[in-house]
Tab-separated table of C-alpha atoms in Angstrom:
chain	number	residue	atom	x	y	z
G	651	MET	CA	-18.852	84.832	158.537
G	652	LEU	CA	-20.573	88.152	157.826
G	653	ARG	CA	-17.965	89.994	159.890
G	654	ARG	CA	-15.136	88.475	157.865
G	655	LEU	CA	-16.816	89.389	154.605
G	656	ILE	CA	-17.340	92.979	155.756
G	657	LEU	CA	-13.755	93.192	156.972
G	658	LEU	CA	-12.467	91.835	153.654
G	659	MET	CA	-14.550	94.353	151.709
G	660	LEU	CA	-13.258	97.202	153.869
G	661	LEU	CA	-9.673	96.095	153.296
G	662	VAL	CA	-10.188	95.937	149.539
G	663	LEU	CA	-11.792	99.375	149.530
G	664	ALA	CA	-8.937	100.773	151.635
G	665	LEU	CA	-6.203	99.713	149.184
G	666	PRO	CA	-6.344	102.919	147.100
G	667	ALA	CA	-5.986	104.934	150.299
G	668	MET	CA	-2.627	103.260	150.906
G	669	ALA	CA	-1.215	104.533	147.612
G	670	VAL	CA	1.397	107.211	148.065
G	671	ILE	CA	0.687	110.504	146.367
G	672	GLU	CA	3.812	112.559	145.954
G	673	THR	CA	3.371	116.231	146.555
G	674	TYR	CA	6.257	118.596	146.175
G	675	GLN	CA	6.296	122.219	147.208
G	676	PHE	CA	7.581	124.797	144.744
G	677	ASP	CA	8.451	128.450	145.252
G	678	THR	CA	7.105	129.550	141.864
G	679	GLU	CA	4.685	128.341	139.242
G	680	LEU	CA	7.566	128.208	136.737
G	681	GLN	CA	9.334	125.620	138.899
G	682	ARG	CA	6.159	123.517	138.981
G	683	GLN	CA	5.848	123.745	135.193
G	684	ARG	CA	9.491	122.756	134.701
G	685	TYR	CA	9.029	119.789	137.046
G	686	ASN	CA	5.901	118.643	135.211
G	687	ALA	CA	7.647	119.028	131.846
G	688	PHE	CA	10.576	116.891	133.035
G	689	ILE	CA	8.472	114.070	134.447
G	690	GLU	CA	6.429	113.978	131.225
G	691	GLU	CA	9.459	114.049	128.904
G	692	LEU	CA	11.803	111.680	130.727
G	693	ARG	CA	11.393	107.941	130.424
G	694	CYS	CA	11.515	105.575	133.386
G	695	PRO	CA	14.668	103.427	133.103
G	696	LYS	CA	12.842	100.402	134.524
G	697	CYS	CA	9.579	100.703	132.598
G	698	GLN	CA	10.111	100.182	128.894
G	699	ASN	CA	7.913	102.909	127.448
G	700	GLN	CA	6.489	104.908	130.316
G	701	ASN	CA	7.356	108.398	131.441
G	702	LEU	CA	8.269	109.286	134.998
G	703	SER	CA	4.856	110.745	135.760
G	704	GLY	CA	3.059	107.504	134.918
G	705	SER	CA	5.452	105.076	136.557
G	706	ASP	CA	5.063	103.742	140.090
G	707	SER	CA	8.479	102.055	140.186
G	708	ALA	CA	10.915	102.901	142.950
G	709	ILE	CA	13.452	104.304	140.505
G	710	ALA	CA	10.840	106.629	138.989
G	711	GLN	CA	9.990	107.906	142.475
G	712	ASP	CA	13.686	108.469	143.119
G	713	LEU	CA	14.103	110.340	139.827
G	714	ARG	CA	11.071	112.542	140.503
G	715	ARG	CA	12.559	113.406	143.916
G	716	GLN	CA	15.953	114.076	142.328
G	717	ILE	CA	14.409	116.353	139.687
G	718	HIS	CA	12.543	118.269	142.385
G	719	GLN	CA	15.751	118.747	144.378
G	720	MET	CA	17.679	119.891	141.312
G	721	ILE	CA	14.978	122.399	140.334
G	722	MET	CA	14.854	123.755	143.868
G	723	ALA	CA	18.673	124.010	143.866
G	724	GLY	CA	18.453	126.283	140.819
G	725	LYS	CA	19.858	123.859	138.228
G	726	SER	CA	19.126	124.703	134.596
G	727	ASP	CA	17.143	122.449	132.269
G	728	ILE	CA	20.347	121.577	130.410
G	729	GLU	CA	22.110	120.573	133.631
G	730	ILE	CA	19.199	118.396	134.752
G	731	THR	CA	18.919	116.725	131.344
G	732	GLN	CA	22.680	116.147	131.170
G	733	TYR	CA	22.656	114.617	134.656
G	734	MET	CA	19.920	112.173	133.624
G	735	VAL	CA	21.662	111.265	130.355
G	736	ASP	CA	25.027	110.801	132.088
G	737	ARG	CA	23.413	108.529	134.647
G	738	TYR	CA	20.957	106.550	132.447
G	739	GLY	CA	22.040	107.141	128.851
G	740	ASP	CA	20.039	108.491	125.909
G	741	PHE	CA	17.313	105.923	126.637
G	742	VAL	CA	15.929	108.204	129.346
G	743	LEU	CA	15.014	110.820	126.705
G	744	TYR	CA	11.852	110.368	124.656
G	745	ARG	CA	13.381	112.622	122.011
G	746	PRO	CA	17.065	111.640	121.917
G	747	ARG	CA	19.620	114.226	120.855
G	748	PHE	CA	21.263	114.013	117.450
G	749	ASN	CA	24.694	112.406	117.746
G	750	ALA	CA	26.610	109.533	116.157
G	751	ALA	CA	24.770	106.905	118.216
G	752	THR	CA	21.296	108.260	117.380
G	753	ALA	CA	21.936	109.289	113.761
G	754	VAL	CA	20.126	106.199	112.481
G	755	LEU	CA	17.020	107.124	114.498
G	756	TRP	CA	16.943	110.628	113.039
G	757	LEU	CA	18.144	109.994	109.480
G	758	GLY	CA	16.758	106.498	108.873
G	759	PRO	CA	13.219	107.568	107.907
G	760	VAL	CA	14.532	110.257	105.541
G	761	VAL	CA	16.941	107.829	103.875
G	762	LEU	CA	14.168	105.250	103.449
G	763	LEU	CA	11.842	107.884	101.956
G	764	VAL	CA	14.467	109.059	99.442
G	765	LEU	CA	15.321	105.463	98.568
G	766	GLY	CA	11.650	104.608	98.024
G	767	LEU	CA	11.091	107.676	95.822
G	768	GLY	CA	14.192	106.800	93.795
G	769	ILE	CA	12.996	103.234	93.204
G	770	TRP	CA	9.523	104.480	92.275
G	771	ALA	CA	10.984	106.980	89.767
G	772	MET	CA	13.260	104.338	88.256
G	773	LEU	CA	10.413	101.831	87.853
G	774	SER	CA	8.048	104.395	86.341
G	775	ARG	CA	10.730	105.468	83.813
G	776	ARG	CA	11.425	101.856	82.918
G	777	ARG	CA	7.703	101.198	82.452
G	778	LYS	CA	7.349	104.234	80.167
G	779	SER	CA	10.305	103.159	78.049
G	780	THR	CA	8.814	99.674	77.454
G	781	VAL	CA	5.519	101.077	76.084
G	782	PRO	CA	6.131	102.168	72.446
G	783	GLU	CA	4.485	105.414	71.397
G	784	ASN	CA	4.170	107.115	68.031
G	785	ASP	CA	4.941	110.774	67.528
G	786	ASP	CA	1.278	111.681	67.901
G	787	GLY	CA	1.004	109.849	71.217
G	788	ASP	CA	-0.852	106.778	69.890
G	789	VAL	CA	0.259	103.427	71.156
G	790	LEU	CA	-0.749	101.559	67.970
G	791	SER	CA	1.211	101.876	64.730
G	792	GLU	CA	-0.603	102.753	61.491
G	793	GLN	CA	-0.376	99.130	60.351
G	794	ASP	CA	-1.879	97.902	63.645
G	795	ARG	CA	-4.725	100.435	63.366
G	796	GLN	CA	-5.593	99.282	59.838
G	797	ARG	CA	-5.575	95.666	60.956
G	798	LEU	CA	-7.831	96.525	63.941
G	799	GLN	CA	-10.207	98.430	61.639
G	800	ARG	CA	-10.401	95.440	59.304
G	801	LEU	CA	-11.150	93.046	62.195
G	802	LEU	CA	-13.861	95.350	63.555
G	803	SER	CA	-15.512	95.725	60.126
G	804	GLU	CA	-15.413	91.948	59.589
G	805	GLU	CA	-17.073	91.488	62.979
G	806	ASP	CA	-19.770	94.030	62.091
G	807	THR	CA	-20.532	92.309	58.771
G	808	SER	CA	-20.669	88.886	60.414
G	809	ARG	CA	-23.122	90.193	62.985
G	810	GLY	CA	-25.242	91.856	60.358
G	811	GLY	CA	-25.540	88.600	58.405
G	812	ASP	CA	-26.657	86.675	61.504
G	813	GLN	CA	-29.638	88.916	62.114
């Protein structure tokens, strides 16, 4: 029984050792930086919101290998990006390019902001126009002020008589 428990513990502890760590050789540091930039900026087609560097899926491993091969073959960043977009669509890019299909993504927030500011301006103008003001900026007319003064003086005299 003790042997089985020890064997089970050793197997569990050995699981991380079975994980594959991809290591690619590069001729220059610039190639390594380009590779790292691509695997951070490209999205895994299988994983919904995970980049290639963080994904363990088979397709992500294939794409990392493909990117390495393309960099080593001397392909430009534009060629590599275009290859990925042609193969997987704009979804593979975390920052999609501006075109007819992605115009809503890029312009939507700006349109909503302008629309919200327009509605706010319209409502504030409407609110100002419903509040009557005199030429001197007072909200109360002269007649209303006299009436208020009379009510306040009546209140003062009624309080004075109660004391």
